[in-house]
Coordinates of C-alpha atoms and ligand atoms in Angstrom, one line a residue:
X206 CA 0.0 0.0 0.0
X207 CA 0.9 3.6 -0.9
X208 CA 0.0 7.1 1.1
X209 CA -1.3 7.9 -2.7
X210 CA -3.6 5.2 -2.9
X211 CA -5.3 6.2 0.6
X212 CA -6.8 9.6 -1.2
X213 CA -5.1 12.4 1.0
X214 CA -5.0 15.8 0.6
X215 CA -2.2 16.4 -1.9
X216 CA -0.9 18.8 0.4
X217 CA -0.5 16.0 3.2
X218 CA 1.0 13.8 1.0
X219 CA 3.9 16.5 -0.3
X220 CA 4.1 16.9 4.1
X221 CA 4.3 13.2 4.0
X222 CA 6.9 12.5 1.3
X223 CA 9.3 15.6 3.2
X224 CA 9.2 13.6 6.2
X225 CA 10.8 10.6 3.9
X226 CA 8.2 8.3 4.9
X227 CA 7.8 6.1 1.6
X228 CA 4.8 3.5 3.1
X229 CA 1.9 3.8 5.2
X230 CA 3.1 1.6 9.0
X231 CA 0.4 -1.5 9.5
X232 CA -1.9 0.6 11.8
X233 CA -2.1 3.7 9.7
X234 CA -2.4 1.1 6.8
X235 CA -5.7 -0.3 8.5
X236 CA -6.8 3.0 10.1
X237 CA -6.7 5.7 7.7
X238 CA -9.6 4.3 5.2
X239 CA -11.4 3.7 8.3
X240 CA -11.4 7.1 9.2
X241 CA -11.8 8.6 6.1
X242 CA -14.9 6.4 5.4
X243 CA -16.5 8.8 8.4
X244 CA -16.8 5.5 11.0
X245 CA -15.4 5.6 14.5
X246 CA -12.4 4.0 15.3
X247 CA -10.9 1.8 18.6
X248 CA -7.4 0.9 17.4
X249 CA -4.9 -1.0 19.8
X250 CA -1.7 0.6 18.6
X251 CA 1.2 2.0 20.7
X252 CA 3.7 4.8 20.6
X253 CA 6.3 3.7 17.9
X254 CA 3.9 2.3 15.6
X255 CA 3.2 5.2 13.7
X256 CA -0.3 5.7 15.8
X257 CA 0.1 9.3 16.0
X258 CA 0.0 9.8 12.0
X259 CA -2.8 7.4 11.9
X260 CA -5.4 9.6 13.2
X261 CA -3.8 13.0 12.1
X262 CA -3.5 12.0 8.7
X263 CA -7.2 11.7 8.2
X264 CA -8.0 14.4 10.8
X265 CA -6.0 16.8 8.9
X266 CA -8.1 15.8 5.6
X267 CA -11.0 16.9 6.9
X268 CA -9.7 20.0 7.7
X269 CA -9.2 20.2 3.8
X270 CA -12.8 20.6 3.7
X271 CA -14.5 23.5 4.3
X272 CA -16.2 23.3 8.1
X273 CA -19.9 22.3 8.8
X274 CA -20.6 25.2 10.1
X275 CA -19.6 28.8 12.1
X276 CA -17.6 29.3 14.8
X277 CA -13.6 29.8 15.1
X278 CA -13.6 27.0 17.6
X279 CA -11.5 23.8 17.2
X280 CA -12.7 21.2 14.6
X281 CA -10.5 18.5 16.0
X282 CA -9.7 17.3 19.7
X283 CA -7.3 15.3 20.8
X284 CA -7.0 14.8 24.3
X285 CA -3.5 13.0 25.9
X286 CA -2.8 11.9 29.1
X287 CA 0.4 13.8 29.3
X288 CA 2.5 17.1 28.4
X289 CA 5.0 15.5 26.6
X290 CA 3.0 13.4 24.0
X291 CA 0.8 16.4 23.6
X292 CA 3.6 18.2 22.4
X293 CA 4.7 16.0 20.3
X294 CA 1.0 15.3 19.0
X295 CA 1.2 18.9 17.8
X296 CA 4.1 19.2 16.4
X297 CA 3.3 15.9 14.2
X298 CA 0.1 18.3 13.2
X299 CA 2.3 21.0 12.4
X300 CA 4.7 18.8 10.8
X301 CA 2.3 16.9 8.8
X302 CA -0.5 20.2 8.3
X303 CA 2.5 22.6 7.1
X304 CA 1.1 23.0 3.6
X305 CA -2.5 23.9 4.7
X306 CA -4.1 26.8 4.8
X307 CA -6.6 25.4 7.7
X308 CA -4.6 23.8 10.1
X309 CA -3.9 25.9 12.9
X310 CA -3.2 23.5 15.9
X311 CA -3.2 25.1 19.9
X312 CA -2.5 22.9 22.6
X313 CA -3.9 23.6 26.2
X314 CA -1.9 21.9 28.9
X315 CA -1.2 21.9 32.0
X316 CA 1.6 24.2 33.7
X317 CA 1.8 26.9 31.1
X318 CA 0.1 30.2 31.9
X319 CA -3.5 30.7 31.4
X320 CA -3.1 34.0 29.9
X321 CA -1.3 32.7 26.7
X322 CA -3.8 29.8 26.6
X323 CA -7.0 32.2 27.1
X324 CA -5.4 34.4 23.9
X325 CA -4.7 31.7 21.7
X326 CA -8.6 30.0 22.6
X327 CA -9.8 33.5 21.6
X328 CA -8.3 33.3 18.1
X329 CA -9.5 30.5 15.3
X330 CA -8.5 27.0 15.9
X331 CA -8.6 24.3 13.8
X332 CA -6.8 21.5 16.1
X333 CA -6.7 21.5 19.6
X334 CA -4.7 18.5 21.5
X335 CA -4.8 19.3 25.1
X336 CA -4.5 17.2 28.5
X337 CA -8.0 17.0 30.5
X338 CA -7.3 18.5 33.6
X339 CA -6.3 21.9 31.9
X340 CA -8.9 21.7 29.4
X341 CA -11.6 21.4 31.7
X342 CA -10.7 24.3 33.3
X343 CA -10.8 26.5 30.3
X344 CA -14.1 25.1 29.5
X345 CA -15.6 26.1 33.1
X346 CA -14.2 29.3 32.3
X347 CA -16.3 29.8 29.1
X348 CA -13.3 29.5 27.0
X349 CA -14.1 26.7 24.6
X350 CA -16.3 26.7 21.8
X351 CA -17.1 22.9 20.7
X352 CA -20.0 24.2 18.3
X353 CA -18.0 23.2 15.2
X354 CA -16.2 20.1 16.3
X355 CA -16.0 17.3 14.1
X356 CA -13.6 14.7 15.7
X357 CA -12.5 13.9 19.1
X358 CA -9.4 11.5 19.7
X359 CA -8.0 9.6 22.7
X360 CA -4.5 8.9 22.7
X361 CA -3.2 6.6 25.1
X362 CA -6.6 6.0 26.1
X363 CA -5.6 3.4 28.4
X364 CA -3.3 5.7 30.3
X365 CA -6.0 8.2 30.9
X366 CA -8.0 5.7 32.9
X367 CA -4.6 4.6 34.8
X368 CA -4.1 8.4 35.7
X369 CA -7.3 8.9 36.5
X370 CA -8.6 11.1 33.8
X371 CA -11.6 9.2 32.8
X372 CA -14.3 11.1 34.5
X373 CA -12.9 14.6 32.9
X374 CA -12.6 12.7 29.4
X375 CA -16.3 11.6 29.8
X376 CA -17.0 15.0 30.7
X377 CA -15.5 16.5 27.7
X378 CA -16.7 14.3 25.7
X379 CA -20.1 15.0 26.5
X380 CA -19.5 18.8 26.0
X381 CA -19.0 18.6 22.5
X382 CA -21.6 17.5 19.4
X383 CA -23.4 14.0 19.3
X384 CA -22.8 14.0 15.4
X385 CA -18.8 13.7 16.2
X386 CA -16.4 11.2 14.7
X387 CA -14.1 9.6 17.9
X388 CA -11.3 7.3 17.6
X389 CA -9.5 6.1 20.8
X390 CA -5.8 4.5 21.2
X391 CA -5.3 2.4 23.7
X392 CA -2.7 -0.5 24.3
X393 CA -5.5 -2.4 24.9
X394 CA -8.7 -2.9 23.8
X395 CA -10.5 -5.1 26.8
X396 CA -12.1 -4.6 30.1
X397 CA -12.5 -1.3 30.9
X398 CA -11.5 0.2 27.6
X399 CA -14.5 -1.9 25.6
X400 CA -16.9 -0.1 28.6
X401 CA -15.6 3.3 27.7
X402 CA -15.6 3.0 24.1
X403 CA -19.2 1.4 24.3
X404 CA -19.9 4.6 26.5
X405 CA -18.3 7.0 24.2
X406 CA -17.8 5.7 20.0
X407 CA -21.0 5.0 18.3
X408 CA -20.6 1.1 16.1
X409 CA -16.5 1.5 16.4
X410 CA -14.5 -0.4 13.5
X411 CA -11.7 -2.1 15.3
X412 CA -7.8 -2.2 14.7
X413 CA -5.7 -4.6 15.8
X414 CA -2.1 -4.3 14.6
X415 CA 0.4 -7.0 15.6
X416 CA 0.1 -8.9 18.5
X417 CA 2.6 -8.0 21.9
X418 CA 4.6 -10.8 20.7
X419 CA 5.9 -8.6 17.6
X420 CA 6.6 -5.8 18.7
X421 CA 9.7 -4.0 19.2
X422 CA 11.9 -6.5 17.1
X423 CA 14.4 -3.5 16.6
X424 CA 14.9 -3.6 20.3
X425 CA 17.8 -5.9 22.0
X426 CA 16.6 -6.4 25.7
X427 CA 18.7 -7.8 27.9
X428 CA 18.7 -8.5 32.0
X429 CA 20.9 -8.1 34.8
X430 CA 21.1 -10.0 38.0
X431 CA 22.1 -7.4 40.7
X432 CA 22.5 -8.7 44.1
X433 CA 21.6 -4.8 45.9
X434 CA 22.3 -1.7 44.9
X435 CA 25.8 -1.1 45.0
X436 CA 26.3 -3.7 42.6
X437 CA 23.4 -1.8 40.4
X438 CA 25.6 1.2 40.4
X439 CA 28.9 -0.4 39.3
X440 CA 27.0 -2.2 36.5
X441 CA 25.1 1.5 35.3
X442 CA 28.4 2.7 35.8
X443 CA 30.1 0.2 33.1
X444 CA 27.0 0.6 30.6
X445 CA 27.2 4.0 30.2
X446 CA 31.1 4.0 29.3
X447 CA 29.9 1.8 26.6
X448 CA 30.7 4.4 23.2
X449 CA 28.2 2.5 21.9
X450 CA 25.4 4.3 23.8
X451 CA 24.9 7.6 22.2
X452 CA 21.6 8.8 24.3
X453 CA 19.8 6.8 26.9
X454 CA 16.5 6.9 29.4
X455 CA 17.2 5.6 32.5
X456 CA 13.9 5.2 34.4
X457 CA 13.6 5.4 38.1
X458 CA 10.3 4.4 40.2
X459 CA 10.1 7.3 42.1
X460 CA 10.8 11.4 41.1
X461 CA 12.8 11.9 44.2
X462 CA 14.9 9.0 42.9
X463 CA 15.4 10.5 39.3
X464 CA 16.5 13.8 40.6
X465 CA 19.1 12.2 42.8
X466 CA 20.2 10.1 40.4
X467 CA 20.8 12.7 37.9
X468 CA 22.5 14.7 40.2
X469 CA 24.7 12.1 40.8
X470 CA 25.7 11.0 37.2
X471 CA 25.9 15.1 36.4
X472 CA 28.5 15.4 39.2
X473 CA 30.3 12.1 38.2
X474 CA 30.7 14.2 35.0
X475 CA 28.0 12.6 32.2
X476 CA 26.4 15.2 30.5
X477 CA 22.3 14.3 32.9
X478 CA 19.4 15.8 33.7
X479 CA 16.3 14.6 35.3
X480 CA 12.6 14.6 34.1
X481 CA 9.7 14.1 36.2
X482 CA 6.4 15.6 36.7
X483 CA 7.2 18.0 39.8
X484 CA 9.3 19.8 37.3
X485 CA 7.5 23.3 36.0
X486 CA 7.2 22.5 32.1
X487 CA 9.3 25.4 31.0
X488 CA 11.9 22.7 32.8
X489 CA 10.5 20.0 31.1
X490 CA 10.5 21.8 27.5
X491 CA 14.1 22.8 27.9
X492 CA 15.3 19.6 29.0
X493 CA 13.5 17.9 26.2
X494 CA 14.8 20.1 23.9
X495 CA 18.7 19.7 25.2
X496 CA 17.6 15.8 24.6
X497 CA 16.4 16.3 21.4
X498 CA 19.9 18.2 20.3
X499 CA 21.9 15.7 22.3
X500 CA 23.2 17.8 24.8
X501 CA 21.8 15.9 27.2
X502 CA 23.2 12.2 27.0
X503 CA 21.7 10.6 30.1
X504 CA 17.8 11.3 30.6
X505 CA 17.1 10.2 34.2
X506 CA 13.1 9.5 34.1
X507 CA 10.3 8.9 35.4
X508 CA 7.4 6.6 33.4
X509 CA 4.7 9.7 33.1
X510 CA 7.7 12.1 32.1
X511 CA 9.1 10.0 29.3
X512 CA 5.4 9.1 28.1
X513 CA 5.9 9.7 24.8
X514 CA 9.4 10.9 24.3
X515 CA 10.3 10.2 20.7
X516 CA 14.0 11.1 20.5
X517 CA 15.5 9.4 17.2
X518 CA 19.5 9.3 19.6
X519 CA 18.0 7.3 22.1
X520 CA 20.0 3.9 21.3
X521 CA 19.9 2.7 25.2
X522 CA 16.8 2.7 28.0
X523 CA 18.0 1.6 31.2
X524 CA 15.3 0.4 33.8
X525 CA 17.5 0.8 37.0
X526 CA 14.2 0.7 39.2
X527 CA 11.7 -1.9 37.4
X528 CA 8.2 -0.8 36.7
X529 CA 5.6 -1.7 38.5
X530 CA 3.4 -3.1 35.0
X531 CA 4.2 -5.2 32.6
X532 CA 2.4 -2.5 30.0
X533 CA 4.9 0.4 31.4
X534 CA 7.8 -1.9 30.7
X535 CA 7.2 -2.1 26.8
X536 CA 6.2 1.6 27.2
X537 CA 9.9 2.2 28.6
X538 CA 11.6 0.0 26.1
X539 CA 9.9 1.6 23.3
X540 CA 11.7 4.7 23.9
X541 CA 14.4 3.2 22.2
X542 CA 14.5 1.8 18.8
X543 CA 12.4 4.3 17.3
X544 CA 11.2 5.0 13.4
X545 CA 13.3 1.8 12.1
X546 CA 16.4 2.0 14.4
X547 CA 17.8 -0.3 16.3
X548 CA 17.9 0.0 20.3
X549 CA 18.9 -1.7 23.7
X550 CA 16.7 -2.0 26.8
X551 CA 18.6 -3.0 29.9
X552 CA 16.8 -4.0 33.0
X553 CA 18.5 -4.2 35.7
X554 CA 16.9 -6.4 38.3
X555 CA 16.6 -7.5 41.7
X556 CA 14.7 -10.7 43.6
X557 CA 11.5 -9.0 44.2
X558 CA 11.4 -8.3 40.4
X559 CA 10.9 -12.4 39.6
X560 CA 7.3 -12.4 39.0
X561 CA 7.3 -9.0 37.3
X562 CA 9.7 -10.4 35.0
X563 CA 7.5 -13.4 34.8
X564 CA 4.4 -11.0 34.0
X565 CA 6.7 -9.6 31.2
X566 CA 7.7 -12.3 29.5
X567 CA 4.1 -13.6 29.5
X568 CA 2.8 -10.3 27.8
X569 CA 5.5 -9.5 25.6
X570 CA 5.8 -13.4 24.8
X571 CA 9.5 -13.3 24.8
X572 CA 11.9 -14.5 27.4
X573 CA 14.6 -12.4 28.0
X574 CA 18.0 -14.1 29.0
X575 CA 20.3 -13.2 32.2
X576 CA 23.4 -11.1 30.9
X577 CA 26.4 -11.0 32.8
X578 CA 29.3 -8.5 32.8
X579 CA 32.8 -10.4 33.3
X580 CA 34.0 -9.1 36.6
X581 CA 30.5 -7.9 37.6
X582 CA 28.9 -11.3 37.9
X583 CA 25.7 -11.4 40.5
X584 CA 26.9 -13.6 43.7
X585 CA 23.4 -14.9 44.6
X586 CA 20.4 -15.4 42.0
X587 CA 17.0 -15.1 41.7
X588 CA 14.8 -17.7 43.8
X589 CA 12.3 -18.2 40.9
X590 CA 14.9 -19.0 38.4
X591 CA 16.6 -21.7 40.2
X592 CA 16.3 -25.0 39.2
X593 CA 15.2 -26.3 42.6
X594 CA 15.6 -24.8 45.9
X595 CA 18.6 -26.1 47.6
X596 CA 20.0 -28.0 44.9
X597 CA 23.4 -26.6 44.1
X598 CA 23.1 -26.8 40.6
X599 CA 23.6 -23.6 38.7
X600 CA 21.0 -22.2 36.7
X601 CA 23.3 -21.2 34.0
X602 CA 22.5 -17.7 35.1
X603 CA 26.0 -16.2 36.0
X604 CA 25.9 -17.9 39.3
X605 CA 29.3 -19.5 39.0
X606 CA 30.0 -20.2 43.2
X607 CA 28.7 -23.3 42.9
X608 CA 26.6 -22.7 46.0
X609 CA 22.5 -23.0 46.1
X610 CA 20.4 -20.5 44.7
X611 CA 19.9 -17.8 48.0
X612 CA 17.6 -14.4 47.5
X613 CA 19.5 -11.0 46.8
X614 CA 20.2 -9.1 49.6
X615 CA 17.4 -6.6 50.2
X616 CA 18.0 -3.0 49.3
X617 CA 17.8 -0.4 51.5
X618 CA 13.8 1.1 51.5
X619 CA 15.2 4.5 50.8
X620 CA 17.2 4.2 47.3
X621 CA 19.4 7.0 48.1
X622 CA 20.2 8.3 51.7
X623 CA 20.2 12.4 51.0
X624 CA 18.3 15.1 50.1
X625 CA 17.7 15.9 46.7
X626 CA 19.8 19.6 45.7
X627 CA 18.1 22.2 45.0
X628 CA 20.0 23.5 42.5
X629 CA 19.3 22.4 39.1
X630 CA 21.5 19.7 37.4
X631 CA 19.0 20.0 34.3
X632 CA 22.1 20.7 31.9
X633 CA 24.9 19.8 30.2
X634 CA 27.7 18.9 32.6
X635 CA 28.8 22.2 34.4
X636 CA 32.2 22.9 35.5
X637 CA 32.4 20.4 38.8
X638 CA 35.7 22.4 40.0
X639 CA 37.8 19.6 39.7
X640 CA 40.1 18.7 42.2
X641 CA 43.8 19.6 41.6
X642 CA 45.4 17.1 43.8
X643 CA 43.1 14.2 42.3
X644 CA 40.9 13.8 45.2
X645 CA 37.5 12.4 44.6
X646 CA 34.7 15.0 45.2
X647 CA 31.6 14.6 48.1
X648 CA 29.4 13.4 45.5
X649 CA 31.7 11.0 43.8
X650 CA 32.2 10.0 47.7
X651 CA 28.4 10.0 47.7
X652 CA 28.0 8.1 45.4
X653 CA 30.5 5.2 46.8
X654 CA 28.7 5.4 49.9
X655 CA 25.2 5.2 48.0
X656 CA 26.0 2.4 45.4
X657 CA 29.2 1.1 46.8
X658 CA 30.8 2.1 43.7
X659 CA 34.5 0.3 43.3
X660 CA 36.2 0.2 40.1
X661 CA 34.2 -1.4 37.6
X662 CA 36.4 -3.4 35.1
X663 CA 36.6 -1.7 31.8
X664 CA 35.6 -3.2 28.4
X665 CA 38.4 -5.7 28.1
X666 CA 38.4 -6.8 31.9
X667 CA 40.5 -4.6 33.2
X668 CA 40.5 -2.7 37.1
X669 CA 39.6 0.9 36.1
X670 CA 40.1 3.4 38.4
X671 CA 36.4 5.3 39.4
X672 CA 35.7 8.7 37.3
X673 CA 37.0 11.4 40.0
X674 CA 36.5 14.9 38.8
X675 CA 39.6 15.6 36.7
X676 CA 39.1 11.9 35.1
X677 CA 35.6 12.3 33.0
X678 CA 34.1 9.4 31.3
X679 CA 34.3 8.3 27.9
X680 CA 32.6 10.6 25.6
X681 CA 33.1 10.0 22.5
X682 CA 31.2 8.4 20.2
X683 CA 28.0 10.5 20.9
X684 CA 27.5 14.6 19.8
Ligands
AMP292 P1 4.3 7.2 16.8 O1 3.9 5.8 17.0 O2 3.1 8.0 16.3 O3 4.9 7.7 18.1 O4 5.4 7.3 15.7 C1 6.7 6.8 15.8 C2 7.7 7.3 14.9 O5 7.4 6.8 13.6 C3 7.7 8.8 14.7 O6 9.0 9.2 14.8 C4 7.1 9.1 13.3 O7 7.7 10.2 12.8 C5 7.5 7.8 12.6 N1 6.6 7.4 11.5 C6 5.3 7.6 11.5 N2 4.7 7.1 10.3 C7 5.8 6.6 9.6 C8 5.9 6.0 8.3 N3 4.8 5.7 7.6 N4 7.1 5.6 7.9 C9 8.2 5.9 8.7 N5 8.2 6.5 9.9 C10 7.0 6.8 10.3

């Protein structure tokens, strides 16, 4: 199939060919003459399957025809569950509309000033991708005129109802005109998502594109045993002084955790900055944007924060704390491995993560097998993936002591034993003041104390001495 033979807008399909994309992806293969045939639309598809230009594609081709009726209001609505995949929502519409005369996309979110919103609601709007909470307000406020809207979408469907959102989606839904087309996204389609759409789409078409089982083929992912967390920061350590990793999202389970974490690595000298949802977004923007240019190498996240996050650099995630779902571990991973690229998810795991991993490999439908770093071998293993308690036999896991299969060591409840800084580490490395005599810094001390950091071996199994602040890491190989 070709994006000629779907009937676009000439004028989305010059857009189309400047983006270099030579063939519709499966979902907007199935979608688009869904859409365009007027029906509503639930589609299973996630971020890296080309979702986003399945619905804007034939959203911005009805925008090619003149409006149903008066009104500057918005004839499109696409509500997200977070900032960042809003943005990036509207810039695909700007990136894909840039040829037409009707395509003016605002987007309303959260944590940016009312008074630019309320100026830019007052003007004409054809598209409007917004996150609920924000969008409700402005509506209480008078602010929004549905009259003329012609198509609501969900992204990430699924995600609003995890956040909570639901109740303002179904409010906003029921704000705007009966005669609407809706599509919704959604990782999946069951459950409570078939109640919602029954609520809110009127005799859906369905889109299924390829199963769990295969997806994110362009993605290597690969495990490591970590017997507590000092042995998690050598091995974190040793992966980012691979060359090979030019940009990389390292997820943390908590915000508090990301910022330390990023302060850390920034002080160690990699070129990191955090990203979380306590940040203001002109934070968020600017950090994205460093990301995007690759000043910022090491992306320290948290799941809602990278939500979306399609950075084209990013050959390397990281999952240093484990999600807590199954679905938000394929999320993470497809950070990585993006628009035909090839990418690496590492996970690095403890013993409370067995039946997570289990959950995983069940819903991805691929097992993923131990990888061990020579000289930073696990000591004990993983319960669940001995043979038998007891027995002595190895499970071929890395476990070369030739004692029984023991649980890891618990971690410490609190990841990190200080107070986060208050002074921003959200840039390129700054000038740490290195130490003339060769002295190790507090944080590089810090960090010993936190992660028990001695020398990880190097790349061909050698002692290397720990990055002090007049020895920076490796940094070539990325810009
Ligand atoms: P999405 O699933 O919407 O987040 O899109 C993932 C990535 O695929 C984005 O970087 C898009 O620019 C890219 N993309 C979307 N459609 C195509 C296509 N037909 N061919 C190649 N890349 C595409």
């Amino acid at each position: 199939m070709t994006f000629e033979s779907l009937a676009l807008n000439p004028f989305i399909l010059k857009a189309i060919n400047d983006s270099g994309y030579t063939e519709p992806t499966p979902v907007q293969a199935e979608a688009i003459p869904i859409v365009m045939a007027g029906h509503d639309l639930m589609a299973s598809a996630q971020t890296g399957t080309g979702k986003t230009a399945a619905f804007m594609l034939p959203a911005l081709h009805k925008l090619s025809e003149p409006p149903k009726g008066p009104g500057k209001g918005p004839r499109i609505l696409v509500l997200s569950p977070t900032r960042e995949l809003a943005q990036q929502i509207t810039a695909a519409a700007t990136k894909y509309g840039k040829y037409m005369r009707r395509a003016k996309c605002v987007s309303i979110l959260g944590g940016t000033p009312y008074a630019v919103q309320n100026r830019l609601l007052s003007g004409p709007v054809d598209i409007l991708v917004a996150t609920p909470g924000r969008l409700i307000d402005h509506m209480q406020r008078g602010k929004v005129d549905f009259s003329r809207l012609e198509m609501l979408v969900l992204d990430e469907a699924d995600r609003m109802l995890d956040m909570g959102f639901i109740e303002d989606v179904q409010l906003i839904a029921n704000a705007t005109p009966k005669s609407r087309q809706t599509l919704l996204f959604s990782a999946t389609l069951d459950g409570k998502m078939a109640q919602i759409a029954k609520d809110l789409l009127n005799d859906p078409r369905r889109v299924e594109v390829a199963s769990q089982q295969d997806r994110h083929e362009s993605i290597e992912q690969r495990i490591h045993f970590c017997d507590d967390l000092g042995h998690k920061g050598r091995i974190l350590d040793y992966l980012l002084r691979d060359t090979d990793l030019k940009q990389v999202i390292i997820f943390t389970a908590t915000k508090r955790d990301a910022d330390l974490l990023a302060g850390d690595l920034f002080d160690q000298g990699f070129p990191a900055a955090a990203l979380h949802g306590d940040m203001p977004q002109g934070a968020r923007n600017r950090t994205l944007t460093k990301l995007r240019r690759g000043e910022i190498r090491v992306l320290v996240a948290t799941d809602v924060a990278a939500r979306g996050i399609d950075v084209a650099g990013i050959s390397h995630v990281i999952n240093f704390d484990m999600p807590k779902q199954a679905e938000d571990y394929v999320h993470r991973i497809g950070r990585t491995g993006r628009a035909g690229a090839t990418g690496i998810a590492v996970s690095l795991v403890s013993h409370r993560d067995g039946i997570l991993l289990k959950k995983i490999s069940s819903y991805t439908g691929h097992k993923i097998e131990a990888t061990v770093i020579p000289g930073l071998e696990p000591k004990s293993r993983m319960r669940e993936a001995a043979p038998r308690r007891g027995s002595g036999r190895d499970n071929g896991r890395g476990n070369n002591s030739g004692k029984p299969g023991k649980r890891f060591s618990s971690e410490p409840k609190h990841a990190f034993g200080h107070k986060p800084k208050s002074a921003g580490h959200s840039g390129q490395a700054r000038n740490s003041g290195a130490s003339e005599t060769g002295f190790t810094g507090p944080s590089e001390r810090r960090m010993q104390e936190r992660y028990n950091t001695q020398p990880a071996p190097n790349r061909t199994g050698e002692k290397r001495k720990p990055a002090t602040r007049t020895q920076r890491p490796q940094r070539d190989g990325w810009k």
